Amino acid sequence: MKKKDSLCQCGSKLLSAKCCLPFIREEANPPTPEALMRSRYTAYALQEEAYLLNTWAENNRPTPPLLEQQEETLKWINLKIIRSSATTDAGIVEFVATYKVNGKAYKLHEVSNFQKVNGQWYYTDGTVAE
Ligand SMILES: [Zn+2]
């Protein structure tokens, strides 16, 4: 395997095995909202629907299927974290995610909210920023 192939999709420049993969494989819990945000981006890129659902706050969790609605040509390109902050049980992450559909690039700029329940961070909801 080429080294580039094993770098994490979230853009951390870390190997995926030392970044998002242990969370997606549920071998570890993301310690911060930003770590959860990164792992959810990577899960979107890898089409790991179960992880996306499991990390969604239960009262806000969408009904599967999540990813079948994605066009097959949608490809996640890049994640940029703009800011992140957290208290003991709530957090915010602002990010820009770049993706391509049919070769054309789009940006998703979102402010996401996270909450901690029983020691674990969950994605609650997000507001798209202009
Ligand atoms: Zn990562």
Short mmCIF file of N, CA and C and ligand atoms in Angstrom, two decimals:
data_model
loop_
_atom_site.label_atom_id
_atom_site.label_comp_id
_atom_site.label_asym_id
_atom_site.label_seq_id
_atom_site.Cartn_x
_atom_site.Cartn_y
_atom_site.Cartn_z
N MET A 1 0.84 -1.19 0.00
CA MET A 1 0.00 0.00 0.00
C MET A 1 0.88 1.25 0.00
N LYS A 2 0.54 2.18 -0.86
CA LYS A 2 1.29 3.43 -0.89
C LYS A 2 0.95 4.25 0.35
N LYS A 3 1.93 5.01 0.82
CA LYS A 3 1.74 5.76 2.04
C LYS A 3 0.56 6.73 1.92
N LYS A 4 0.47 7.36 0.75
CA LYS A 4 -0.59 8.33 0.53
C LYS A 4 -1.98 7.70 0.74
N ASP A 5 -2.09 6.44 0.36
CA ASP A 5 -3.38 5.76 0.45
C ASP A 5 -3.85 5.59 1.89
N SER A 6 -2.92 5.54 2.81
CA SER A 6 -3.34 5.26 4.18
C SER A 6 -3.43 6.53 5.03
N LEU A 7 -3.20 7.69 4.40
CA LEU A 7 -3.43 8.93 5.14
C LEU A 7 -4.94 9.11 5.33
N CYS A 8 -5.30 9.65 6.49
CA CYS A 8 -6.72 9.76 6.80
C CYS A 8 -7.40 10.75 5.85
N GLN A 9 -8.63 10.40 5.46
CA GLN A 9 -9.40 11.23 4.52
C GLN A 9 -9.75 12.60 5.10
N CYS A 10 -9.73 12.74 6.43
CA CYS A 10 -10.18 13.99 7.04
C CYS A 10 -9.17 15.11 6.88
N GLY A 11 -7.99 14.81 6.31
CA GLY A 11 -7.03 15.86 6.05
C GLY A 11 -6.10 16.17 7.21
N SER A 12 -6.10 15.31 8.22
CA SER A 12 -5.26 15.54 9.40
C SER A 12 -3.79 15.31 9.10
N LYS A 13 -3.47 14.66 7.98
CA LYS A 13 -2.12 14.23 7.62
C LYS A 13 -1.61 13.12 8.55
N LEU A 14 -2.50 12.53 9.32
CA LEU A 14 -2.16 11.36 10.13
C LEU A 14 -2.58 10.11 9.37
N LEU A 15 -1.96 8.99 9.72
CA LEU A 15 -2.42 7.73 9.15
C LEU A 15 -3.83 7.46 9.66
N SER A 16 -4.67 6.91 8.79
CA SER A 16 -6.06 6.71 9.19
C SER A 16 -6.17 5.80 10.41
N ALA A 17 -5.25 4.85 10.55
CA ALA A 17 -5.28 3.95 11.70
C ALA A 17 -4.98 4.68 13.01
N LYS A 18 -4.37 5.88 12.89
CA LYS A 18 -4.09 6.67 14.10
C LYS A 18 -4.99 7.89 14.17
N CYS A 19 -6.01 7.91 13.32
CA CYS A 19 -6.90 9.08 13.28
C CYS A 19 -8.35 8.61 13.39
N CYS A 20 -9.07 8.62 12.29
CA CYS A 20 -10.52 8.37 12.35
C CYS A 20 -10.91 6.89 12.37
N LEU A 21 -10.08 6.02 11.81
CA LEU A 21 -10.51 4.62 11.68
C LEU A 21 -10.85 3.93 13.00
N PRO A 22 -10.06 4.13 14.07
CA PRO A 22 -10.42 3.46 15.34
C PRO A 22 -11.80 3.87 15.84
N PHE A 23 -12.22 5.11 15.54
CA PHE A 23 -13.55 5.56 15.95
C PHE A 23 -14.61 4.87 15.10
N ILE A 24 -14.37 4.84 13.78
CA ILE A 24 -15.36 4.25 12.87
C ILE A 24 -15.50 2.75 13.13
N ARG A 25 -14.40 2.12 13.52
CA ARG A 25 -14.46 0.69 13.87
C ARG A 25 -14.96 0.47 15.29
N GLU A 26 -15.26 1.57 15.98
CA GLU A 26 -15.76 1.54 17.36
C GLU A 26 -14.81 0.86 18.31
N GLU A 27 -13.51 1.09 18.06
CA GLU A 27 -12.48 0.62 18.98
C GLU A 27 -12.15 1.69 20.00
N ALA A 28 -12.59 2.92 19.72
CA ALA A 28 -12.33 4.04 20.63
C ALA A 28 -13.43 5.08 20.44
N ASN A 29 -13.58 5.95 21.45
CA ASN A 29 -14.57 7.03 21.37
C ASN A 29 -13.87 8.34 21.02
N PRO A 30 -14.40 9.11 20.08
CA PRO A 30 -13.80 10.41 19.80
C PRO A 30 -13.79 11.26 21.06
N PRO A 31 -12.63 11.81 21.44
CA PRO A 31 -12.53 12.54 22.71
C PRO A 31 -13.10 13.95 22.66
N THR A 32 -13.25 14.51 21.45
CA THR A 32 -13.73 15.89 21.32
C THR A 32 -14.74 15.97 20.18
N PRO A 33 -15.56 17.05 20.17
CA PRO A 33 -16.47 17.25 19.03
C PRO A 33 -15.71 17.31 17.70
N GLU A 34 -14.53 17.93 17.70
CA GLU A 34 -13.77 18.02 16.45
C GLU A 34 -13.35 16.63 15.96
N ALA A 35 -12.93 15.78 16.88
CA ALA A 35 -12.54 14.42 16.50
C ALA A 35 -13.74 13.66 15.94
N LEU A 36 -14.91 13.88 16.56
CA LEU A 36 -16.13 13.22 16.05
C LEU A 36 -16.48 13.77 14.68
N MET A 37 -16.39 15.09 14.53
CA MET A 37 -16.69 15.72 13.24
C MET A 37 -15.80 15.14 12.15
N ARG A 38 -14.50 15.05 12.43
CA ARG A 38 -13.56 14.51 11.45
C ARG A 38 -13.91 13.06 11.09
N SER A 39 -14.24 12.29 12.11
CA SER A 39 -14.52 10.87 11.83
C SER A 39 -15.83 10.71 11.07
N ARG A 40 -16.79 11.62 11.30
CA ARG A 40 -18.03 11.54 10.53
C ARG A 40 -17.81 11.94 9.08
N TYR A 41 -16.94 12.93 8.85
CA TYR A 41 -16.58 13.28 7.47
C TYR A 41 -15.96 12.05 6.79
N THR A 42 -15.03 11.42 7.49
CA THR A 42 -14.36 10.24 6.91
C THR A 42 -15.36 9.12 6.68
N ALA A 43 -16.33 8.99 7.59
CA ALA A 43 -17.36 7.96 7.42
C ALA A 43 -18.22 8.24 6.19
N TYR A 44 -18.50 9.51 5.94
CA TYR A 44 -19.23 9.86 4.71
C TYR A 44 -18.40 9.44 3.49
N ALA A 45 -17.10 9.76 3.54
CA ALA A 45 -16.23 9.44 2.40
C ALA A 45 -16.14 7.93 2.18
N LEU A 46 -16.18 7.17 3.28
CA LEU A 46 -16.06 5.70 3.19
C LEU A 46 -17.42 5.02 3.11
N GLN A 47 -18.49 5.82 3.16
CA GLN A 47 -19.86 5.31 3.13
C GLN A 47 -20.16 4.35 4.28
N GLU A 48 -19.68 4.74 5.47
CA GLU A 48 -19.92 3.94 6.67
C GLU A 48 -21.20 4.43 7.35
N GLU A 49 -22.32 4.02 6.79
CA GLU A 49 -23.60 4.53 7.25
C GLU A 49 -23.89 4.21 8.72
N ALA A 50 -23.55 3.02 9.16
CA ALA A 50 -23.85 2.61 10.54
C ALA A 50 -23.18 3.56 11.53
N TYR A 51 -21.96 3.96 11.23
CA TYR A 51 -21.25 4.87 12.13
C TYR A 51 -21.93 6.24 12.16
N LEU A 52 -22.36 6.71 10.99
CA LEU A 52 -23.04 8.00 10.93
C LEU A 52 -24.31 7.98 11.77
N LEU A 53 -25.05 6.90 11.70
CA LEU A 53 -26.29 6.79 12.48
C LEU A 53 -25.98 6.68 13.97
N ASN A 54 -24.98 5.87 14.32
CA ASN A 54 -24.65 5.65 15.73
C ASN A 54 -24.14 6.90 16.43
N THR A 55 -23.58 7.83 15.65
CA THR A 55 -23.01 9.04 16.26
C THR A 55 -23.96 10.23 16.14
N TRP A 56 -25.18 9.97 15.69
CA TRP A 56 -26.22 11.00 15.58
C TRP A 56 -27.02 11.00 16.87
N ALA A 57 -27.27 12.16 17.46
CA ALA A 57 -28.07 12.23 18.68
C ALA A 57 -29.41 11.53 18.44
N GLU A 58 -29.79 10.68 19.38
CA GLU A 58 -30.91 9.78 19.16
C GLU A 58 -32.20 10.53 18.82
N ASN A 59 -32.42 11.68 19.49
CA ASN A 59 -33.68 12.42 19.26
C ASN A 59 -33.71 13.13 17.91
N ASN A 60 -32.58 13.13 17.21
CA ASN A 60 -32.49 13.84 15.93
C ASN A 60 -32.05 12.93 14.79
N ARG A 61 -31.92 11.65 15.08
CA ARG A 61 -31.34 10.70 14.13
C ARG A 61 -32.27 10.48 12.94
N PRO A 62 -31.74 10.62 11.73
CA PRO A 62 -32.58 10.40 10.55
C PRO A 62 -32.87 8.92 10.34
N THR A 63 -33.87 8.65 9.55
CA THR A 63 -34.22 7.28 9.24
C THR A 63 -33.36 6.80 8.06
N PRO A 64 -32.71 5.65 8.21
CA PRO A 64 -31.93 5.16 7.08
C PRO A 64 -32.84 4.78 5.92
N PRO A 65 -32.39 4.67 4.69
CA PRO A 65 -30.97 4.84 4.31
C PRO A 65 -30.55 6.30 4.17
N LEU A 66 -29.33 6.58 4.61
CA LEU A 66 -28.76 7.91 4.51
C LEU A 66 -28.06 8.14 3.18
N LEU A 67 -27.31 7.13 2.80
CA LEU A 67 -26.32 7.35 1.74
C LEU A 67 -26.81 6.96 0.36
N GLU A 68 -27.88 6.18 0.30
CA GLU A 68 -28.38 5.78 -1.02
C GLU A 68 -28.81 6.98 -1.84
N GLN A 69 -29.16 8.08 -1.09
CA GLN A 69 -29.60 9.27 -1.80
C GLN A 69 -28.43 10.04 -2.40
N GLN A 70 -27.24 9.73 -1.94
CA GLN A 70 -26.08 10.39 -2.53
C GLN A 70 -25.90 9.89 -3.96
N GLU A 71 -25.60 10.82 -4.82
CA GLU A 71 -25.31 10.40 -6.18
C GLU A 71 -24.03 9.58 -6.17
N GLU A 72 -24.01 8.60 -7.02
CA GLU A 72 -22.84 7.72 -7.05
C GLU A 72 -21.57 8.47 -7.39
N THR A 73 -21.73 9.58 -8.09
CA THR A 73 -20.54 10.30 -8.53
C THR A 73 -20.06 11.30 -7.47
N LEU A 74 -20.78 11.39 -6.33
CA LEU A 74 -20.35 12.33 -5.29
C LEU A 74 -19.07 11.83 -4.63
N LYS A 75 -18.08 12.69 -4.59
CA LYS A 75 -16.79 12.32 -4.01
C LYS A 75 -16.36 13.42 -3.05
N TRP A 76 -16.06 13.04 -1.80
CA TRP A 76 -15.60 14.02 -0.82
C TRP A 76 -14.12 14.27 -1.05
N ILE A 77 -13.75 15.55 -1.13
CA ILE A 77 -12.39 15.91 -1.52
C ILE A 77 -11.56 16.38 -0.33
N ASN A 78 -12.16 17.21 0.51
CA ASN A 78 -11.33 17.91 1.48
C ASN A 78 -12.19 18.41 2.65
N LEU A 79 -11.61 18.41 3.83
CA LEU A 79 -12.27 18.96 5.01
C LEU A 79 -11.37 20.01 5.65
N LYS A 80 -11.96 21.17 5.93
CA LYS A 80 -11.21 22.22 6.61
C LYS A 80 -11.99 22.63 7.85
N ILE A 81 -11.38 22.46 9.02
CA ILE A 81 -12.01 22.88 10.27
C ILE A 81 -11.70 24.36 10.47
N ILE A 82 -12.74 25.17 10.63
CA ILE A 82 -12.53 26.60 10.80
C ILE A 82 -12.39 26.95 12.28
N ARG A 83 -13.27 26.39 13.09
CA ARG A 83 -13.14 26.58 14.54
C ARG A 83 -13.86 25.47 15.25
N SER A 84 -13.44 25.21 16.45
CA SER A 84 -14.17 24.23 17.26
C SER A 84 -14.02 24.61 18.71
N SER A 85 -15.07 24.35 19.46
CA SER A 85 -15.02 24.64 20.89
C SER A 85 -15.94 23.67 21.60
N ALA A 86 -15.66 23.43 22.86
CA ALA A 86 -16.49 22.50 23.62
C ALA A 86 -16.49 22.84 25.09
N THR A 87 -17.65 22.65 25.71
CA THR A 87 -17.73 22.68 27.17
C THR A 87 -17.75 21.22 27.60
N THR A 88 -18.17 20.95 28.83
CA THR A 88 -18.15 19.56 29.27
C THR A 88 -19.18 18.71 28.54
N ASP A 89 -20.30 19.31 28.10
CA ASP A 89 -21.33 18.47 27.49
C ASP A 89 -21.93 19.02 26.21
N ALA A 90 -21.33 20.08 25.64
CA ALA A 90 -21.81 20.62 24.37
C ALA A 90 -20.64 21.18 23.58
N GLY A 91 -20.75 21.10 22.27
CA GLY A 91 -19.66 21.59 21.44
C GLY A 91 -20.14 22.08 20.10
N ILE A 92 -19.29 22.89 19.46
CA ILE A 92 -19.57 23.45 18.14
C ILE A 92 -18.34 23.25 17.26
N VAL A 93 -18.58 22.84 16.02
CA VAL A 93 -17.49 22.77 15.05
C VAL A 93 -17.96 23.44 13.76
N GLU A 94 -17.20 24.43 13.31
CA GLU A 94 -17.49 25.06 12.02
C GLU A 94 -16.48 24.53 11.01
N PHE A 95 -16.99 24.12 9.86
CA PHE A 95 -16.10 23.50 8.88
C PHE A 95 -16.55 23.82 7.46
N VAL A 96 -15.63 23.63 6.54
CA VAL A 96 -15.96 23.66 5.11
C VAL A 96 -15.53 22.32 4.53
N ALA A 97 -16.48 21.60 3.97
CA ALA A 97 -16.18 20.33 3.31
C ALA A 97 -16.34 20.53 1.81
N THR A 98 -15.37 20.08 1.06
CA THR A 98 -15.41 20.20 -0.39
C THR A 98 -15.71 18.84 -0.99
N TYR A 99 -16.63 18.83 -1.94
CA TYR A 99 -16.95 17.58 -2.62
C TYR A 99 -17.16 17.84 -4.10
N LYS A 100 -17.11 16.78 -4.86
CA LYS A 100 -17.29 16.91 -6.31
C LYS A 100 -18.44 16.04 -6.76
N VAL A 101 -19.25 16.60 -7.65
CA VAL A 101 -20.29 15.83 -8.32
C VAL A 101 -20.06 15.97 -9.81
N ASN A 102 -19.92 14.85 -10.47
CA ASN A 102 -19.62 14.86 -11.91
C ASN A 102 -18.45 15.78 -12.24
N GLY A 103 -17.44 15.77 -11.38
CA GLY A 103 -16.23 16.53 -11.65
C GLY A 103 -16.29 18.01 -11.27
N LYS A 104 -17.48 18.48 -10.83
CA LYS A 104 -17.61 19.88 -10.43
C LYS A 104 -17.52 19.99 -8.91
N ALA A 105 -16.72 20.94 -8.42
CA ALA A 105 -16.49 21.07 -6.99
C ALA A 105 -17.54 21.95 -6.32
N TYR A 106 -17.97 21.53 -5.15
CA TYR A 106 -18.92 22.29 -4.33
C TYR A 106 -18.36 22.38 -2.92
N LYS A 107 -18.81 23.39 -2.19
CA LYS A 107 -18.39 23.52 -0.80
C LYS A 107 -19.62 23.49 0.12
N LEU A 108 -19.48 22.75 1.22
CA LEU A 108 -20.50 22.76 2.26
C LEU A 108 -19.88 23.44 3.48
N HIS A 109 -20.43 24.60 3.84
CA HIS A 109 -19.95 25.36 4.99
C HIS A 109 -21.01 25.24 6.07
N GLU A 110 -20.67 24.57 7.16
CA GLU A 110 -21.67 24.26 8.17
C GLU A 110 -21.14 24.51 9.57
N VAL A 111 -22.04 24.95 10.44
CA VAL A 111 -21.74 25.01 11.87
C VAL A 111 -22.51 23.87 12.52
N SER A 112 -21.80 22.90 13.04
CA SER A 112 -22.42 21.70 13.61
C SER A 112 -22.44 21.77 15.12
N ASN A 113 -23.53 21.25 15.68
CA ASN A 113 -23.67 21.19 17.14
C ASN A 113 -23.50 19.76 17.62
N PHE A 114 -22.84 19.63 18.75
CA PHE A 114 -22.59 18.31 19.33
C PHE A 114 -23.00 18.31 20.80
N GLN A 115 -23.39 17.17 21.29
CA GLN A 115 -23.70 17.04 22.71
C GLN A 115 -23.10 15.76 23.25
N LYS A 116 -22.78 15.79 24.54
CA LYS A 116 -22.18 14.62 25.17
C LYS A 116 -23.24 13.95 26.03
N VAL A 117 -23.46 12.68 25.77
CA VAL A 117 -24.44 11.90 26.53
C VAL A 117 -23.75 10.64 27.03
N ASN A 118 -23.82 10.42 28.34
CA ASN A 118 -23.18 9.25 28.95
C ASN A 118 -21.73 9.08 28.52
N GLY A 119 -21.02 10.22 28.50
CA GLY A 119 -19.59 10.17 28.21
C GLY A 119 -19.23 10.07 26.75
N GLN A 120 -20.22 10.14 25.87
CA GLN A 120 -19.94 9.99 24.44
C GLN A 120 -20.48 11.19 23.66
N TRP A 121 -19.69 11.67 22.70
CA TRP A 121 -20.11 12.80 21.88
C TRP A 121 -21.02 12.34 20.76
N TYR A 122 -22.06 13.15 20.50
CA TYR A 122 -22.99 12.89 19.39
C TYR A 122 -23.18 14.16 18.58
N TYR A 123 -23.39 13.97 17.27
CA TYR A 123 -23.78 15.06 16.40
C TYR A 123 -25.26 15.34 16.61
N THR A 124 -25.61 16.61 16.86
CA THR A 124 -27.02 16.95 17.07
C THR A 124 -27.65 17.46 15.79
N ASP A 125 -27.15 18.60 15.32
CA ASP A 125 -27.67 19.18 14.08
C ASP A 125 -26.66 20.21 13.58
N GLY A 126 -26.98 20.79 12.44
CA GLY A 126 -26.05 21.77 11.88
C GLY A 126 -26.80 22.85 11.13
N THR A 127 -26.15 24.01 11.02
CA THR A 127 -26.69 25.12 10.26
C THR A 127 -25.75 25.41 9.10
N VAL A 128 -26.31 25.45 7.91
CA VAL A 128 -25.49 25.77 6.76
C VAL A 128 -25.19 27.26 6.76
N ALA A 129 -23.92 27.62 6.68
CA ALA A 129 -23.51 29.02 6.64
C ALA A 129 -23.31 29.45 5.21
N GLU A 130 -23.59 30.70 4.96
CA GLU A 130 -23.43 31.21 3.58
C GLU A 130 -22.04 31.79 3.39
ZN ZN B 1 -9.04 11.46 10.36
#
